[in-house]
DNA sequence: AAAGATTGAAGAGTCAATCTTG
DNA sequence: CAAGATTGACTCTTCAATCTTT
């Protein structure tokens, strides 16, 4: 509780917050300008696409998207209302649901990726050469490992 | 519109989003567990403290916190309702307001910093030696520069 | 009782419109 | 009309409570 971070660590923290907000705002803004829904919708569609069967249980989505149960539930609500996913009963576990990607969802995902991809390049990629991008990814990776001292 | 980012850039983007969310969640969670309000309150109090006179106009806060006008307005609403800042008339410009730090606000800022600081160390600092923290800060700095090709 | 999932109500962010002053 | 700031309505997130099934 009393450990003090170095000045370098404080600066890294502050810039992590600021750089992420700026990059995310810029990318979301590009998607919106192209008439697309928020990135969170894409994230959901992509996870469903990635999993082979194109369907997942909310509890699995929860872990992959770093969202809480109720937020997953409401994200699915919105995306389902627009017809990009559907909810089905889960036969193995009566408590559970299955969320499945629709054809429209798959098409939206692909269309968004074209805009998303160029937004990543414009707002992130263009600032780094490959070596720097790798270094950045490696350093950020250290924050993603869930290792925390008890 | 058609430039493709490298794989390294895509990975850096994805990890920037994930690492920031994990770090912010962890730090906010520590502040909350200690009974404190959200980080956005601290950001506002700190800007007022930093500016010498301890008062700023909302339009200045807007630029420093990367928030939009209406969001600044509502942040000030909440923080003022709790007594940590006060709004005053701006004499030079009848359209404007002045937001001033109260004693309670100053005290809250200092109390929060103790918890905030150790949270930064626990969730960010401890993962890096000084050299890595500096490298990370430098790389993230490239995303903060507002340079965008027209 | 624990796990999966949803819901109502409150908190915070966003959009468009508004009000006041320069 | 433009700039500073606020407001109403809507969306999204968060909290606590709830419901169902294991």
Short mmCIF file of C-alpha atoms (C1' of nucleotides) in Angstrom, two decimals:
data_model
loop_
_atom_site.label_atom_id
_atom_site.label_comp_id
_atom_site.label_asym_id
_atom_site.label_seq_id
_atom_site.Cartn_x
_atom_site.Cartn_y
_atom_site.Cartn_z
CA UNK A 1 0.00 0.00 0.00
CA UNK A 2 3.00 2.29 0.50
CA UNK A 3 5.16 1.51 -2.49
CA UNK A 4 5.90 4.52 -4.62
CA UNK A 5 6.14 4.24 -8.38
CA UNK A 6 9.11 5.78 -10.18
CA UNK A 7 8.60 8.96 -12.18
CA UNK A 8 9.04 6.88 -15.31
CA UNK A 9 6.26 4.55 -14.21
CA UNK A 10 3.93 7.44 -13.46
CA UNK A 11 4.61 8.94 -16.86
CA UNK A 12 4.03 5.59 -18.54
CA UNK A 13 0.71 5.27 -16.70
CA UNK A 14 -0.42 8.74 -17.65
CA UNK A 15 0.47 8.26 -21.28
CA UNK A 16 -1.16 4.85 -21.38
CA UNK A 17 -4.42 6.49 -20.32
CA UNK A 18 -4.10 9.39 -22.71
CA UNK A 19 -2.80 7.51 -25.75
CA UNK A 20 -5.52 4.90 -25.46
CA UNK A 21 -8.27 7.46 -25.16
CA UNK A 22 -7.00 9.44 -28.14
CA UNK A 23 -6.53 6.37 -30.31
CA UNK A 24 -9.89 4.87 -29.37
CA UNK A 25 -11.74 8.15 -29.91
CA UNK A 26 -10.13 8.54 -33.30
CA UNK A 27 -10.92 5.00 -34.43
CA UNK A 28 -14.49 5.08 -33.11
CA UNK A 29 -14.96 8.36 -34.85
CA UNK A 30 -13.86 6.87 -38.19
CA UNK A 31 -16.24 3.95 -37.76
CA UNK A 32 -19.09 6.23 -36.90
CA UNK A 33 -18.33 8.51 -39.85
CA UNK A 34 -18.63 5.46 -42.08
CA UNK A 35 -22.07 4.74 -40.61
CA UNK A 36 -21.05 1.77 -38.46
CA UNK A 37 -21.98 0.86 -34.88
CA UNK A 38 -19.44 1.02 -32.03
CA UNK A 39 -16.33 -1.11 -31.77
CA UNK A 40 -17.90 -3.17 -28.99
CA UNK A 41 -20.30 -4.63 -31.53
CA UNK A 42 -17.39 -5.61 -33.74
CA UNK A 43 -15.62 -7.22 -30.81
CA UNK A 44 -18.64 -9.40 -30.11
CA UNK A 45 -19.11 -10.39 -33.75
CA UNK A 46 -15.42 -11.18 -34.10
CA UNK A 47 -15.36 -13.48 -31.09
CA UNK A 48 -18.31 -15.40 -32.45
CA UNK A 49 -16.66 -15.64 -35.85
CA UNK A 50 -13.38 -16.79 -34.38
CA UNK A 51 -14.75 -19.69 -32.39
CA UNK A 52 -15.46 -21.94 -35.35
CA UNK A 53 -19.01 -22.90 -34.43
CA UNK A 54 -19.97 -19.22 -34.62
CA UNK A 55 -21.77 -19.50 -31.32
CA UNK A 56 -20.67 -18.93 -27.75
CA UNK A 57 -22.24 -18.75 -24.33
CA UNK A 58 -22.45 -15.36 -22.68
CA UNK A 59 -20.15 -16.54 -19.92
CA UNK A 60 -17.44 -17.28 -22.48
CA UNK A 61 -17.89 -13.92 -24.16
CA UNK A 62 -17.54 -12.32 -20.75
CA UNK A 63 -14.01 -13.63 -20.32
CA UNK A 64 -12.87 -12.79 -23.83
CA UNK A 65 -14.16 -9.24 -23.95
CA UNK A 66 -13.25 -8.28 -20.38
CA UNK A 67 -16.85 -7.31 -19.73
CA UNK A 68 -19.06 -8.10 -16.80
CA UNK A 69 -22.03 -10.42 -17.06
CA UNK A 70 -24.68 -7.72 -17.11
CA UNK A 71 -22.77 -5.71 -19.71
CA UNK A 72 -22.46 -8.72 -21.96
CA UNK A 73 -26.17 -9.32 -21.52
CA UNK A 74 -26.99 -5.82 -22.64
CA UNK A 75 -24.52 -5.75 -25.48
CA UNK A 76 -26.14 -8.91 -26.82
CA UNK A 77 -29.55 -7.26 -26.38
CA UNK A 78 -28.59 -4.37 -28.62
CA UNK A 79 -26.79 -6.40 -31.25
CA UNK A 80 -29.59 -8.95 -31.33
CA UNK A 81 -32.20 -6.21 -31.73
CA UNK A 82 -30.36 -5.16 -34.88
CA UNK A 83 -30.33 -8.73 -36.17
CA UNK A 84 -26.61 -9.44 -36.14
CA UNK A 85 -26.77 -12.25 -33.58
CA UNK A 86 -29.50 -14.53 -32.24
CA UNK A 87 -29.98 -16.15 -28.86
CA UNK A 88 -30.75 -19.86 -28.60
CA UNK A 89 -31.37 -22.25 -25.72
CA UNK A 90 -28.39 -24.24 -24.49
CA UNK A 91 -29.23 -27.93 -24.39
CA UNK A 92 -26.37 -29.08 -22.15
CA UNK A 93 -27.03 -26.49 -19.46
CA UNK A 94 -30.55 -25.25 -18.88
CA UNK A 95 -29.28 -22.09 -17.21
CA UNK A 96 -27.29 -21.07 -20.24
CA UNK A 97 -27.91 -19.48 -23.61
CA UNK A 98 -26.08 -19.69 -26.90
CA UNK A 99 -25.38 -16.58 -28.92
CA UNK A 100 -24.99 -17.24 -32.63
CA UNK A 101 -23.68 -15.04 -35.45
CA UNK A 102 -26.18 -14.40 -38.25
CA UNK A 103 -25.31 -13.91 -41.89
CA UNK A 104 -25.98 -10.19 -41.49
CA UNK A 105 -23.64 -10.15 -38.52
CA UNK A 106 -20.91 -11.82 -40.48
CA UNK A 107 -21.33 -9.33 -43.31
CA UNK A 108 -21.26 -6.38 -40.93
CA UNK A 109 -18.10 -7.67 -39.33
CA UNK A 110 -16.35 -7.90 -42.67
CA UNK A 111 -17.51 -4.48 -43.79
CA UNK A 112 -16.41 -2.90 -40.52
CA UNK A 113 -13.00 -4.49 -40.72
CA UNK A 114 -12.10 -2.58 -43.87
CA UNK A 115 -12.72 0.73 -42.15
CA UNK A 116 -11.37 -0.43 -38.79
CA UNK A 117 -8.16 -1.67 -40.34
CA UNK A 118 -7.36 1.58 -42.08
CA UNK A 119 -8.25 3.51 -38.93
CA UNK A 120 -5.72 1.43 -36.96
CA UNK A 121 -3.10 2.23 -39.57
CA UNK A 122 -3.93 5.94 -39.65
CA UNK A 123 -4.11 6.45 -35.89
CA UNK A 124 -1.58 3.91 -34.61
CA UNK A 125 0.40 2.07 -37.26
CA UNK A 126 1.71 5.11 -39.07
CA UNK A 127 3.43 6.37 -35.94
CA UNK A 128 5.69 3.32 -35.63
CA UNK A 129 8.08 1.26 -37.68
CA UNK A 130 7.75 -2.50 -37.24
CA UNK A 131 10.42 -2.75 -34.62
CA UNK A 132 8.83 -0.08 -32.45
CA UNK A 133 5.38 -1.61 -32.85
CA UNK A 134 6.78 -4.93 -31.66
CA UNK A 135 8.52 -3.34 -28.71
CA UNK A 136 5.33 -1.54 -27.74
CA UNK A 137 3.28 -4.70 -28.03
CA UNK A 138 5.78 -6.59 -25.90
CA UNK A 139 5.84 -3.98 -23.17
CA UNK A 140 2.05 -3.69 -23.11
CA UNK A 141 1.90 -7.47 -22.94
CA UNK A 142 3.43 -7.31 -19.48
CA UNK A 143 0.37 -5.48 -18.25
CA UNK A 144 -2.00 -8.04 -19.69
CA UNK A 145 -0.58 -11.03 -17.87
CA UNK A 146 -2.96 -11.52 -14.97
CA UNK A 147 -0.10 -12.04 -12.48
CA UNK A 148 -0.86 -10.06 -9.34
CA UNK A 149 0.76 -10.52 -5.95
CA UNK A 150 -1.72 -11.65 -3.33
CA UNK B 1 -8.58 4.74 -46.57
CA UNK B 2 -6.94 1.61 -47.94
CA UNK B 3 -3.69 1.44 -46.05
CA UNK B 4 -3.23 -1.76 -44.16
CA UNK B 5 -1.51 -1.82 -40.79
CA UNK B 6 1.24 -4.39 -40.18
CA UNK B 7 0.52 -7.36 -37.92
CA UNK B 8 2.77 -5.75 -35.32
CA UNK B 9 0.70 -2.56 -35.44
CA UNK B 10 -2.57 -4.48 -35.09
CA UNK B 11 -1.17 -6.34 -32.09
CA UNK B 12 0.06 -3.10 -30.53
CA UNK B 13 -3.40 -1.57 -31.01
CA UNK B 14 -5.17 -4.56 -29.47
CA UNK B 15 -2.85 -4.63 -26.48
CA UNK B 16 -3.11 -0.87 -26.01
CA UNK B 17 -6.87 -1.28 -25.64
CA UNK B 18 -6.62 -4.30 -23.37
CA UNK B 19 -3.75 -3.15 -21.17
CA UNK B 20 -5.34 0.24 -20.61
CA UNK B 21 -8.68 -1.25 -19.66
CA UNK B 22 -7.10 -3.73 -17.26
CA UNK B 23 -4.87 -1.13 -15.64
CA UNK B 24 -7.64 1.44 -15.34
CA UNK B 25 -10.11 -1.08 -13.93
CA UNK B 26 -7.56 -2.21 -11.37
CA UNK B 27 -6.67 1.31 -10.26
CA UNK B 28 -10.29 2.49 -10.14
CA UNK B 29 -11.12 -0.56 -8.14
CA UNK B 30 -8.42 0.25 -5.57
CA UNK B 31 -9.69 3.82 -5.25
CA UNK B 32 -13.22 2.65 -4.82
CA UNK B 33 -12.22 0.06 -2.25
CA UNK B 34 -10.62 2.89 -0.26
CA UNK B 35 -13.91 4.80 -0.37
CA UNK B 36 -12.88 7.37 -2.95
CA UNK B 37 -14.72 8.79 -5.97
CA UNK B 38 -13.65 8.00 -9.55
CA UNK B 39 -10.36 9.01 -11.11
CA UNK B 40 -12.09 11.65 -13.23
CA UNK B 41 -12.75 13.63 -10.06
CA UNK B 42 -9.07 13.47 -9.18
CA UNK B 43 -8.11 14.62 -12.66
CA UNK B 44 -10.28 17.70 -12.29
CA UNK B 45 -9.01 18.54 -8.80
CA UNK B 46 -5.40 18.07 -9.92
CA UNK B 47 -5.75 20.43 -12.87
CA UNK B 48 -7.18 23.11 -10.59
CA UNK B 49 -4.38 22.55 -8.09
CA UNK B 50 -1.72 22.69 -10.77
CA UNK B 51 -2.72 26.00 -12.26
CA UNK B 52 -1.49 28.16 -9.39
CA UNK B 53 -4.60 30.26 -8.95
CA UNK B 54 -6.55 27.08 -8.21
CA UNK B 55 -9.27 28.15 -10.59
CA UNK B 56 -9.84 27.53 -14.26
CA UNK B 57 -12.54 28.11 -16.82
CA UNK B 58 -14.44 25.08 -18.06
CA UNK B 59 -13.12 25.67 -21.56
CA UNK B 60 -9.56 25.29 -20.26
CA UNK B 61 -10.42 22.15 -18.35
CA UNK B 62 -11.92 20.77 -21.53
CA UNK B 63 -8.59 20.89 -23.34
CA UNK B 64 -6.57 19.47 -20.48
CA UNK B 65 -8.80 16.53 -19.68
CA UNK B 66 -9.66 15.58 -23.25
CA UNK B 67 -13.34 15.88 -22.46
CA UNK B 68 -16.08 17.56 -24.41
CA UNK B 69 -17.80 20.69 -23.17
CA UNK B 70 -20.96 19.02 -21.98
CA UNK B 71 -19.02 16.31 -20.18
CA UNK B 72 -16.91 18.88 -18.37
CA UNK B 73 -20.10 20.66 -17.41
CA UNK B 74 -21.53 17.51 -15.88
CA UNK B 75 -18.33 16.48 -14.17
CA UNK B 76 -18.22 19.89 -12.50
CA UNK B 77 -21.88 19.46 -11.51
CA UNK B 78 -21.12 16.26 -9.64
CA UNK B 79 -17.93 17.42 -8.00
CA UNK B 80 -19.51 20.72 -7.01
CA UNK B 81 -22.51 18.92 -5.52
CA UNK B 82 -20.05 17.15 -3.21
CA UNK B 83 -18.37 20.42 -2.25
CA UNK B 84 -14.93 19.89 -3.72
CA UNK B 85 -15.13 22.77 -6.19
CA UNK B 86 -17.27 25.89 -6.54
CA UNK B 87 -18.43 27.81 -9.59
CA UNK B 88 -18.00 31.56 -9.74
CA UNK B 89 -18.82 34.28 -12.27
CA UNK B 90 -16.03 35.27 -14.62
CA UNK B 91 -15.59 39.02 -14.59
CA UNK B 92 -13.56 39.35 -17.78
CA UNK B 93 -15.97 37.34 -19.87
CA UNK B 94 -19.65 37.36 -19.03
CA UNK B 95 -20.21 34.10 -20.89
CA UNK B 96 -17.69 32.25 -18.80
CA UNK B 97 -17.49 30.68 -15.39
CA UNK B 98 -14.62 30.04 -13.05
CA UNK B 99 -14.25 26.72 -11.29
CA UNK B 100 -12.31 26.97 -8.04
CA UNK B 101 -10.82 24.29 -5.78
CA UNK B 102 -12.15 24.30 -2.22
CA UNK B 103 -10.18 23.29 0.86
CA UNK B 104 -12.13 20.03 0.96
CA UNK B 105 -11.23 19.46 -2.67
CA UNK B 106 -7.57 20.01 -1.97
CA UNK B 107 -7.67 17.61 0.95
CA UNK B 108 -9.47 14.97 -1.10
CA UNK B 109 -6.90 15.27 -3.85
CA UNK B 110 -4.05 14.69 -1.45
CA UNK B 111 -5.76 11.76 0.25
CA UNK B 112 -6.54 10.14 -3.09
CA UNK B 113 -2.99 10.51 -4.30
CA UNK B 114 -1.65 8.21 -1.61
CA UNK B 115 -3.92 5.41 -2.74
CA UNK B 116 -3.63 6.29 -6.42
CA UNK B 117 0.14 6.30 -6.28
CA UNK B 118 0.42 2.86 -4.76
CA UNK B 119 -2.17 1.55 -7.21
CA UNK B 120 -0.05 2.80 -10.12
CA UNK B 121 2.95 1.02 -8.65
CA UNK B 122 1.05 -2.21 -8.01
CA UNK B 123 -0.69 -2.39 -11.38
CA UNK B 124 1.84 -0.74 -13.68
CA UNK B 125 5.18 0.17 -12.11
CA UNK B 126 5.98 -3.24 -10.73
CA UNK B 127 5.87 -4.79 -14.18
CA UNK B 128 8.72 -2.65 -15.52
CA UNK B 129 12.24 -1.64 -14.67
CA UNK B 130 13.00 2.04 -15.20
CA UNK B 131 14.42 1.58 -18.65
CA UNK B 132 11.33 -0.27 -19.87
CA UNK B 133 9.02 2.28 -18.30
CA UNK B 134 10.86 5.03 -20.15
CA UNK B 135 10.73 3.16 -23.43
CA UNK B 136 7.02 2.57 -23.00
CA UNK B 137 6.39 6.21 -22.18
CA UNK B 138 8.38 7.30 -25.21
CA UNK B 139 6.53 5.00 -27.58
CA UNK B 140 3.12 5.98 -26.19
CA UNK B 141 4.17 9.60 -26.53
CA UNK B 142 4.15 9.19 -30.30
CA UNK B 143 0.42 8.55 -30.17
CA UNK B 144 -0.24 11.64 -28.12
CA UNK B 145 1.31 14.10 -30.54
CA UNK B 146 -1.68 15.56 -32.33
CA UNK B 147 0.03 15.25 -35.74
CA UNK B 148 -2.45 13.86 -38.24
CA UNK B 149 -2.11 14.00 -42.01
CA UNK B 150 -4.86 16.05 -43.60
"C1'" DA C 1 -25.86 -22.68 -1.82
"C1'" DA C 2 -23.38 -21.57 -6.27
"C1'" DA C 3 -23.42 -20.51 -11.30
"C1'" DG C 4 -25.51 -18.49 -15.49
"C1'" DA C 5 -28.09 -14.93 -16.93
"C1'" DT C 6 -31.31 -11.05 -16.78
"C1'" DT C 7 -33.62 -6.71 -14.99
"C1'" DG C 8 -34.84 -2.05 -12.66
"C1'" DA C 9 -32.93 1.91 -11.20
"C1'" DA C 10 -29.25 5.04 -10.81
"C1'" DG C 11 -24.78 7.03 -12.72
"C1'" DA C 12 -22.17 8.65 -16.50
"C1'" DG C 13 -21.47 9.80 -21.51
"C1'" DT C 14 -23.35 11.49 -26.07
"C1'" DC C 15 -26.25 14.18 -29.35
"C1'" DA C 16 -28.75 17.95 -30.61
"C1'" DA C 17 -30.82 22.03 -29.21
"C1'" DT C 18 -30.71 26.19 -26.39
"C1'" DC C 19 -29.33 30.28 -23.91
"C1'" DT C 20 -26.28 34.13 -23.10
"C1'" DT C 21 -22.64 37.15 -24.18
"C1'" DG C 22 -18.90 38.77 -27.38
"C1'" DC D 1 -23.10 34.89 -36.31
"C1'" DA D 2 -19.39 32.61 -33.16
"C1'" DA D 3 -17.90 31.15 -28.48
"C1'" DG D 4 -18.76 29.54 -23.68
"C1'" DA D 5 -21.64 26.89 -21.23
"C1'" DT D 6 -25.79 24.34 -19.98
"C1'" DT D 7 -29.94 21.24 -20.62
"C1'" DG D 8 -33.25 17.41 -22.22
"C1'" DA D 9 -33.46 13.17 -24.22
"C1'" DC D 10 -31.23 9.09 -25.32
"C1'" DT D 11 -27.64 5.48 -24.90
"C1'" DC D 12 -24.47 2.86 -22.34
"C1'" DT D 13 -22.53 1.31 -17.83
"C1'" DT D 14 -22.85 0.00 -13.04
"C1'" DC D 15 -25.09 -1.63 -8.81
"C1'" DA D 16 -28.01 -4.46 -6.47
"C1'" DA D 17 -31.57 -7.58 -6.63
"C1'" DT D 18 -33.81 -11.40 -8.91
"C1'" DC D 19 -34.82 -15.69 -11.29
"C1'" DT D 20 -33.67 -20.32 -12.87
"C1'" DT D 21 -31.01 -24.33 -12.95
"C1'" DT D 22 -27.22 -27.11 -11.07
#
